[in-house]
CSV table of C-alpha atoms in Angstrom, one decimal:
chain,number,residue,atom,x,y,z
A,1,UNK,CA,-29.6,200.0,69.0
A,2,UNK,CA,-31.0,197.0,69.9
A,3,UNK,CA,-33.6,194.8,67.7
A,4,UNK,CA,-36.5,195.6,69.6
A,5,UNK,CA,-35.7,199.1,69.7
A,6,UNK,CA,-35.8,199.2,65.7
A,7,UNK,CA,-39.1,197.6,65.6
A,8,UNK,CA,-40.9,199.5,68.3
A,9,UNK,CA,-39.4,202.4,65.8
A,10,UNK,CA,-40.3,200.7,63.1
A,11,UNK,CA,-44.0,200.4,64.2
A,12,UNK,CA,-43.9,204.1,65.6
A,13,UNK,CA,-42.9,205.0,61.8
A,14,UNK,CA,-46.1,202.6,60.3
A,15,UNK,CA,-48.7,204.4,62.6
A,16,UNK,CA,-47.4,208.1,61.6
A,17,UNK,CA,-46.6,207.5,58.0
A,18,UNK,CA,-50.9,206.6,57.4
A,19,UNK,CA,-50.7,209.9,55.3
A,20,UNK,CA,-48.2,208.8,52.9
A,21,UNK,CA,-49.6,205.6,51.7
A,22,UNK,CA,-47.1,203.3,54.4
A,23,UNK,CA,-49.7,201.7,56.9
A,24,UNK,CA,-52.1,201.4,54.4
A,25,UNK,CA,-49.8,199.6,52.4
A,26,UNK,CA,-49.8,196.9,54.9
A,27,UNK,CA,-53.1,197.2,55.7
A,28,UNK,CA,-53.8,196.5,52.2
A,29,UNK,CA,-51.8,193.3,52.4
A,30,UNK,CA,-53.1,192.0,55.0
A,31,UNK,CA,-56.8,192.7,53.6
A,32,UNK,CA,-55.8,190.4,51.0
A,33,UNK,CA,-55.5,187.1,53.1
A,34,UNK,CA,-59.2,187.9,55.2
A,35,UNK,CA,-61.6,184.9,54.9
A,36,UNK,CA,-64.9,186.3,55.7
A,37,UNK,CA,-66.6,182.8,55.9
A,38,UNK,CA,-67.0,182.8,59.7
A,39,UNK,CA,-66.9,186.2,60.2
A,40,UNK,CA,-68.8,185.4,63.5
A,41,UNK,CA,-65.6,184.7,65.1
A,42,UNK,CA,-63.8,187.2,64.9
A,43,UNK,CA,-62.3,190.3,68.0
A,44,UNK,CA,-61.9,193.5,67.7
A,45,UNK,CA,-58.6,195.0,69.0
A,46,UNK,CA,-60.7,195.8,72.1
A,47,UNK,CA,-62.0,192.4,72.3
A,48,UNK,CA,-58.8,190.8,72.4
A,49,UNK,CA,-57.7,193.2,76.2
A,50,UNK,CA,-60.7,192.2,77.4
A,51,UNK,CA,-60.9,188.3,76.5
A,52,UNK,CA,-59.4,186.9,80.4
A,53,UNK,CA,-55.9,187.8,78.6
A,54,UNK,CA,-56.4,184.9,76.8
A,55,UNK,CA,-56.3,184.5,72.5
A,56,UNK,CA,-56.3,180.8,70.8
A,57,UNK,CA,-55.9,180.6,67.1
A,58,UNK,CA,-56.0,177.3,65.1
A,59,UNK,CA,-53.0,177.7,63.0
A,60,UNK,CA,-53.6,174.9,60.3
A,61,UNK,CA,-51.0,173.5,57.8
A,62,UNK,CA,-52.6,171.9,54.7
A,63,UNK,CA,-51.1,168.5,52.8
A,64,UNK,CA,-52.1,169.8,49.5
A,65,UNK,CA,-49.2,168.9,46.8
A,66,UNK,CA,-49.0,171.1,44.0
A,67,UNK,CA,-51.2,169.6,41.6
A,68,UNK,CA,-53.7,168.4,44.1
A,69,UNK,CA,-57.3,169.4,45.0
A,70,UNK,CA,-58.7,168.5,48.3
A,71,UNK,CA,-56.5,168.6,51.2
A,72,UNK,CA,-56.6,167.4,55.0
A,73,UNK,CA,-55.0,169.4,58.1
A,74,UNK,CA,-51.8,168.0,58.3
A,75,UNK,CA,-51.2,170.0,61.1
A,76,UNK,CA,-53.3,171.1,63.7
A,77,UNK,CA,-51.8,173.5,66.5
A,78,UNK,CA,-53.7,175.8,69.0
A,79,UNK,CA,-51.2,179.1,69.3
A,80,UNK,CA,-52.2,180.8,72.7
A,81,UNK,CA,-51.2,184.3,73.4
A,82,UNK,CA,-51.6,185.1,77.4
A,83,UNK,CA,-50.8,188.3,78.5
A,84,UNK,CA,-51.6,187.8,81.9
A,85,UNK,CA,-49.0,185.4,82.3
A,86,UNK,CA,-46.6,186.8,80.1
A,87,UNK,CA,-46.3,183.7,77.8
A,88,UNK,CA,-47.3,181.9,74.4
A,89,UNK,CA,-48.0,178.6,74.1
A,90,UNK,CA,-48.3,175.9,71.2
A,91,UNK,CA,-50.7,172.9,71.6
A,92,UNK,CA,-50.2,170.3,69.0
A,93,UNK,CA,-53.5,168.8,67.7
A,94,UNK,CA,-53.1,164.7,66.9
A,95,UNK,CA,-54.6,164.6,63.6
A,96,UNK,CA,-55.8,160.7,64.6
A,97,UNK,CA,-57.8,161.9,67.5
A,98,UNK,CA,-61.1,160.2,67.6
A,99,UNK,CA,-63.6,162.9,68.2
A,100,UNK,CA,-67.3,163.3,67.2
A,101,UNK,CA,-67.5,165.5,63.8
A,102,UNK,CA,-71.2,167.5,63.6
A,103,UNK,CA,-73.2,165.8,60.9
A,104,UNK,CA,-70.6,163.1,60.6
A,105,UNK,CA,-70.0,160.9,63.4
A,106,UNK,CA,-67.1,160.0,65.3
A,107,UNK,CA,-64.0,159.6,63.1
A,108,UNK,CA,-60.7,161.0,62.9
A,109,UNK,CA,-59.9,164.7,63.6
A,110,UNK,CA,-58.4,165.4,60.7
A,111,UNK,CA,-61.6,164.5,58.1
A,112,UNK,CA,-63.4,167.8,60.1
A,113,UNK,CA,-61.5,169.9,57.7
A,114,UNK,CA,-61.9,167.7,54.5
A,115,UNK,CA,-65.5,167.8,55.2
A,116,UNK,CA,-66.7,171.3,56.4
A,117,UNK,CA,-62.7,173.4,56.1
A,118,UNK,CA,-62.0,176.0,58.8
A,119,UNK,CA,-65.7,176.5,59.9
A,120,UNK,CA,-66.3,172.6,60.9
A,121,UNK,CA,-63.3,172.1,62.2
A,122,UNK,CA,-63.5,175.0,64.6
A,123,UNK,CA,-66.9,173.8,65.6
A,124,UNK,CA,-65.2,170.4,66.2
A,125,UNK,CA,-62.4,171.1,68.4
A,126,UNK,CA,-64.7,173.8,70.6
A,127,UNK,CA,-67.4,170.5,70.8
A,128,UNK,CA,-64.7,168.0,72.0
A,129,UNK,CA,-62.1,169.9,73.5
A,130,UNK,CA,-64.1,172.3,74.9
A,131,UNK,CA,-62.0,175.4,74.2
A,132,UNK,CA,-63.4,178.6,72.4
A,133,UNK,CA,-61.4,179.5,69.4
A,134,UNK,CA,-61.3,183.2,68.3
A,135,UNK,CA,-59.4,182.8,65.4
A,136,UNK,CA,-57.3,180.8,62.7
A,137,UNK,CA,-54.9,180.8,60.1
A,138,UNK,CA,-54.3,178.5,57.6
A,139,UNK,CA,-50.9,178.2,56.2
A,140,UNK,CA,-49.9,175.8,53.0
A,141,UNK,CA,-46.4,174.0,52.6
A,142,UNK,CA,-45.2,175.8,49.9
A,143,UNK,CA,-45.3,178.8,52.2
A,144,UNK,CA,-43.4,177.0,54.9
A,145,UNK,CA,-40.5,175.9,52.7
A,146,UNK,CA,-39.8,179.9,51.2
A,147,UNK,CA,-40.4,181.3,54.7
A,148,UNK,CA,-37.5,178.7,56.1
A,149,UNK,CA,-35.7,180.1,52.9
A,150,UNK,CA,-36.2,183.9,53.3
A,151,UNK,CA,-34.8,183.5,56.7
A,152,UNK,CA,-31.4,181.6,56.2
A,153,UNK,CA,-32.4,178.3,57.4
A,154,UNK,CA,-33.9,176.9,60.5
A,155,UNK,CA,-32.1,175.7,63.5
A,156,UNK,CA,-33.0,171.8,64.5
A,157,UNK,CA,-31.7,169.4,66.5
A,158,UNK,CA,-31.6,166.0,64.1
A,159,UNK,CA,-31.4,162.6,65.8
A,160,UNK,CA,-29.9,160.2,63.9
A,161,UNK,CA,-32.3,157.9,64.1
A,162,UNK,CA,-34.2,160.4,62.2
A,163,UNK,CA,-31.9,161.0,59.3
A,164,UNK,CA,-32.8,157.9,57.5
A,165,UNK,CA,-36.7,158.9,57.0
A,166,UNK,CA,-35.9,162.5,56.6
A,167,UNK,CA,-34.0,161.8,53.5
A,168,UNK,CA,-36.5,159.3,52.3
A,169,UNK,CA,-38.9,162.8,52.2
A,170,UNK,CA,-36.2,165.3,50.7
A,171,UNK,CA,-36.5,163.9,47.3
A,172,UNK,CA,-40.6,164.8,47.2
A,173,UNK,CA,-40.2,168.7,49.0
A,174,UNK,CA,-37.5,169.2,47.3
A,175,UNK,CA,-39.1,168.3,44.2
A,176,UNK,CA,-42.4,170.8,45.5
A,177,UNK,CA,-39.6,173.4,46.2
A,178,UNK,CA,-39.9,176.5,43.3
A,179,UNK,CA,-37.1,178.4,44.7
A,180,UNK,CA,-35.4,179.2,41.7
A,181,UNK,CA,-32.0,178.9,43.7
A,182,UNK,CA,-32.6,175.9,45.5
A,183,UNK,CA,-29.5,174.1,43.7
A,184,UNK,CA,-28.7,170.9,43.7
A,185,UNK,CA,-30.6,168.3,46.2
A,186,UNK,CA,-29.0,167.9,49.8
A,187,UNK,CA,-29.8,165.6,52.0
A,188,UNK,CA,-28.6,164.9,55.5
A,189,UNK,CA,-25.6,163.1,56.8
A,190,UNK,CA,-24.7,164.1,60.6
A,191,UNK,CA,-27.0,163.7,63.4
A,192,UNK,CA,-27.3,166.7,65.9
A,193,UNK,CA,-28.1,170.5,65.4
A,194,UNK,CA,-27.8,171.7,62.3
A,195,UNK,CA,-29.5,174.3,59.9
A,196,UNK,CA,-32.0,173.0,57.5
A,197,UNK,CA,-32.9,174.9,54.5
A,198,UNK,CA,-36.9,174.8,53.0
A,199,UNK,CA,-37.6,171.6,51.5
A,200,UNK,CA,-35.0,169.8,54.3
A,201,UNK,CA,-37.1,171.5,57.2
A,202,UNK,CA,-40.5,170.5,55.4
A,203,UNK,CA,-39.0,166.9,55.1
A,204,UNK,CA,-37.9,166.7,58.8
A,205,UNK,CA,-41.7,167.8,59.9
A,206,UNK,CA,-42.9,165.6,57.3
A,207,UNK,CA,-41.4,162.1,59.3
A,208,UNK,CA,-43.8,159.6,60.2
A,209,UNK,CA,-42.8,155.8,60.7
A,210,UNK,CA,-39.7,156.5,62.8
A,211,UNK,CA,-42.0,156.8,65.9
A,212,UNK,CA,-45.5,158.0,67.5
A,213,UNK,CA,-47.6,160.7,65.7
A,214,UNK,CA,-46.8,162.6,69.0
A,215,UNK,CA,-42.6,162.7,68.0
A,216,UNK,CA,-44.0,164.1,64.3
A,217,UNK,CA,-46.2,166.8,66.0
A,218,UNK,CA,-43.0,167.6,68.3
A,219,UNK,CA,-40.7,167.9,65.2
A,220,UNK,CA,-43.4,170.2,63.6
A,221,UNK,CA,-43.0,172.1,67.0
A,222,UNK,CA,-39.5,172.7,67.0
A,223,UNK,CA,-39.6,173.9,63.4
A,224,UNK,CA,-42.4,176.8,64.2
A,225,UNK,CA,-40.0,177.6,67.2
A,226,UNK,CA,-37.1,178.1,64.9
A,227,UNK,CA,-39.1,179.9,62.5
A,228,UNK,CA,-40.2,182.6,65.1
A,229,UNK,CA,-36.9,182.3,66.2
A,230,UNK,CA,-36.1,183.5,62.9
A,231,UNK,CA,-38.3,186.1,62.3
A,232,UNK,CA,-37.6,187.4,65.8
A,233,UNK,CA,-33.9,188.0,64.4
A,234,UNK,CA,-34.9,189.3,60.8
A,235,UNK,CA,-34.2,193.2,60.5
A,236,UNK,CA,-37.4,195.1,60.3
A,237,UNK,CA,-36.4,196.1,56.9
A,238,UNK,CA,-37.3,192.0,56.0
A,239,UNK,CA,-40.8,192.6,56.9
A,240,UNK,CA,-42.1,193.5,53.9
A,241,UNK,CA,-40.2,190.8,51.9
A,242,UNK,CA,-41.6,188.6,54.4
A,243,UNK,CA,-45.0,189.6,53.9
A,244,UNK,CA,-44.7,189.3,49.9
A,245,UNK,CA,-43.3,185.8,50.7
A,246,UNK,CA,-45.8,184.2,53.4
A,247,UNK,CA,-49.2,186.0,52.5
A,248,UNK,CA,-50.1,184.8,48.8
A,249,UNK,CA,-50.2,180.8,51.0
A,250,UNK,CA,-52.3,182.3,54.2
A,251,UNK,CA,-56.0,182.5,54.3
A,252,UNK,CA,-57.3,184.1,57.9
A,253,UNK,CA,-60.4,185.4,59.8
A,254,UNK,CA,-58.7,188.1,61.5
A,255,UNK,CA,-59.2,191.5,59.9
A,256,UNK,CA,-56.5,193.5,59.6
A,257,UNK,CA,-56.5,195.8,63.0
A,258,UNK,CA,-56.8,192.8,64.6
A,259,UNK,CA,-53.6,191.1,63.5
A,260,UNK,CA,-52.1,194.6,64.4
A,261,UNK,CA,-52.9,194.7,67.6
A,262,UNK,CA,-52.6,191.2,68.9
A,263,UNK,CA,-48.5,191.9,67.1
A,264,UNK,CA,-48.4,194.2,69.6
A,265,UNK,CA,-49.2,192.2,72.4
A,266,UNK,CA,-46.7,189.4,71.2
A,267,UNK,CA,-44.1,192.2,71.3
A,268,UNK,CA,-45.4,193.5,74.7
A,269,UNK,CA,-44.7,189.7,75.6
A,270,UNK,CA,-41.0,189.8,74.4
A,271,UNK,CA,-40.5,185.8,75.8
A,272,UNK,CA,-40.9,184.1,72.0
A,273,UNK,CA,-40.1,181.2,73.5
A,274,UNK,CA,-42.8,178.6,73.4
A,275,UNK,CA,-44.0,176.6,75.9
A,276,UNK,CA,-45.0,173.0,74.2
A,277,UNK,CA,-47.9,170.9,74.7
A,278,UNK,CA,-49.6,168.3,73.0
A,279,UNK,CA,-53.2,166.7,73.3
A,280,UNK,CA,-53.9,163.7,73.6
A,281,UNK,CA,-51.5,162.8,76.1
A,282,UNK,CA,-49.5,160.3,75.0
A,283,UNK,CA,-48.7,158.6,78.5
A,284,UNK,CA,-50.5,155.4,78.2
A,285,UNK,CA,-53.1,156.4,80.8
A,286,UNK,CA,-54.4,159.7,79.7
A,287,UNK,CA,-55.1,157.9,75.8
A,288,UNK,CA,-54.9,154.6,73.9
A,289,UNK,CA,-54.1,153.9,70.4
A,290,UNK,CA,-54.9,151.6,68.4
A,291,UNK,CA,-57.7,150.1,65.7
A,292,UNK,CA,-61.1,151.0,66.2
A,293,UNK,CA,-64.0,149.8,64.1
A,294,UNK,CA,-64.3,151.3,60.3
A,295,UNK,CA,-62.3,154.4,61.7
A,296,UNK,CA,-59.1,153.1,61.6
A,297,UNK,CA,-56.1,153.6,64.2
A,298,UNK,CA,-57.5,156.4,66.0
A,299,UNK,CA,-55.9,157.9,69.1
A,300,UNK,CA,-59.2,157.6,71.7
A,301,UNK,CA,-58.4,160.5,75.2
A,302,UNK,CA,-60.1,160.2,78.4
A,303,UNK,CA,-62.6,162.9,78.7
A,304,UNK,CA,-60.6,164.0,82.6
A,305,UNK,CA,-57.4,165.0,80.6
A,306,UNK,CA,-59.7,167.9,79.3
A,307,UNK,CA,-58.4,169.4,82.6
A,308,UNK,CA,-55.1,168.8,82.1
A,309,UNK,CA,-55.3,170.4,78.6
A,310,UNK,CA,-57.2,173.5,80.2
A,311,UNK,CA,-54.6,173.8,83.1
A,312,UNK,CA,-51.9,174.5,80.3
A,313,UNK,CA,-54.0,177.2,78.2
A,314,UNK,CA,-55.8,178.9,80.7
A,315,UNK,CA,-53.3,178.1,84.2
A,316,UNK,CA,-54.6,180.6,86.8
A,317,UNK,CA,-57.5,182.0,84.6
A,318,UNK,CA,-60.8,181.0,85.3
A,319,UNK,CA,-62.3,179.8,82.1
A,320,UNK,CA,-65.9,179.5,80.9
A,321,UNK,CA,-67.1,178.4,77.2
């Protein structure tokens, strides 16, 4: 029986089990990781058939250490589900991107979430990128290094100008790393692909001097794309494990039903592999980076690439804000 035959059974046996205590045992779970705090945002299963087949979440990864209070978005990444089109797509978010923050001025993209969290930097992205956001989801890295763990590794392609830097970061994740059987500290000696277990994975997205911000959003591409690579190949008897593993490190504004049902439009989908994009271009005519003023090196986009950035989310769909 094939994989997607056990979880279309496996789904089958969630809905008609509701007596017995089983869906509402994952409803319950998932009720556990809703942030009401911009409620105002969020579809309804209907809402999301009748949104131009078209959902963007802001999936956010958060550079709090353990130990730390305040935290910036380390990662900023638009997931698009289309079914009309039959495809998902991952648009990587430069955290340098000079943009005009409500209340704030123009600084860096990143500060949006130091200063107002999920809520201003929704509004913040929708103001300068001009794409409506339905949802979000924020994910912390302790999360991302036992989700790598759960699954047996992730599957990367190491260049060996990279392994130099990467193993300059293993020694702080692995530090962060509370898996109990983590053993003893690895770090990397081939080039090429390879599988990298939690804190290497974390250490290889983590890279930063090696080359442009657009390479480190790239790397934290290919990691998500092994993860759902991953889960994609996990039995559906993992899923729960799974869920007691990722949920205690997400925070969300979609309820419940609404996770359910857009998981069933990803599984109507069946193509899990992403298409890639990142914004601002980073082709020397569509942006320039550099210093600017008190802000620092920003990453400054001409306002025209908008379109370019639309043409990817939206391609055939006529959009309006």
């Amino acid at each position: 029986m094939s994989r997607l035959k056990k979880f279309v059974i496996f789904l089958l046996v969630l809905v008609i089990a509701f007596p017995v205590g089983v869906y509402g045992y994952f409803y319950t779970k998932l009720s556990a990781i809703h942030d009401p705090s911009i409620d105002n945002t969020i579809l309804n299963s209907k809402d999301f058939k009748n949104q131009n087949g078209i959902t963007n979440i802001l999936l956010l990864g958060t550079d709090a250490r353990p130990g730390e209070g305040n935290s910036r978005s380390d990662s900023m990444m638009i997931l698009t589900v289309d079914s009309k089109n039959n495809s998902i797509k991952l648009t990587s978010l430069a955290r340098d991107t000079y943009v005009d923050i409500p209340g704030h001025g123009k600084q860096k993209l990143t500060h949006a979430y130091v200063y107002g969290k999920s809520n201003l930097l929704i509004e913040t992205i929708e103001n300068n990128f001009e794409i409506d956001i339905q949802n979000y989801a924020t994910v912390d890295f302790l999360s991302f290094m036992h989700i790598i763990d759960l699954l047996g590794g992730v599957s990367v392609n190491v260049a060996a100008d990279e392994i130099r830097e990467l193993n300059k970061f293993i020694p702080e994740t692995y530090k962060w790393d509370e898996n109990p059987d983590k053993g003893d500290m690895q770090l990397i000696e081939t080039s090429g692909e390879q599988t990298l277990n939690g804190y290497q994975a974390l250490a290889f997205s983590r890279i930063r001097k090696n080359d442009s911000a657009m390479e480190r959003d790239r790397r934290q591409r290919d990691v998500i794309q092994g993860l759902i690579k991953g889960v994609k190949e996990l039995p559906p008897t993992q899923y729960p494990k799974l869920m007691n593993t990722i949920l205690p490190y997400v925070k969300t504004n979609m309820k419940p039903n609404s996770i359910f049902a857009l998981g069933l439009r990803v599984l109507k989908i069946g193509n899990l592999d992403l298409k890639q994009f990142e914004f601002p271009i980073d082709d020397g005519v569509h942006s320039t980076g550099g210093l600017y003023g008190k802000a620092g090196w920003v990453l400054r986009f001409d306002p025209d690439s908008l379109q370019i950035l639309h043409d990817f989310i939206f391609e055939d769909i006529e959009y309006t804000k």
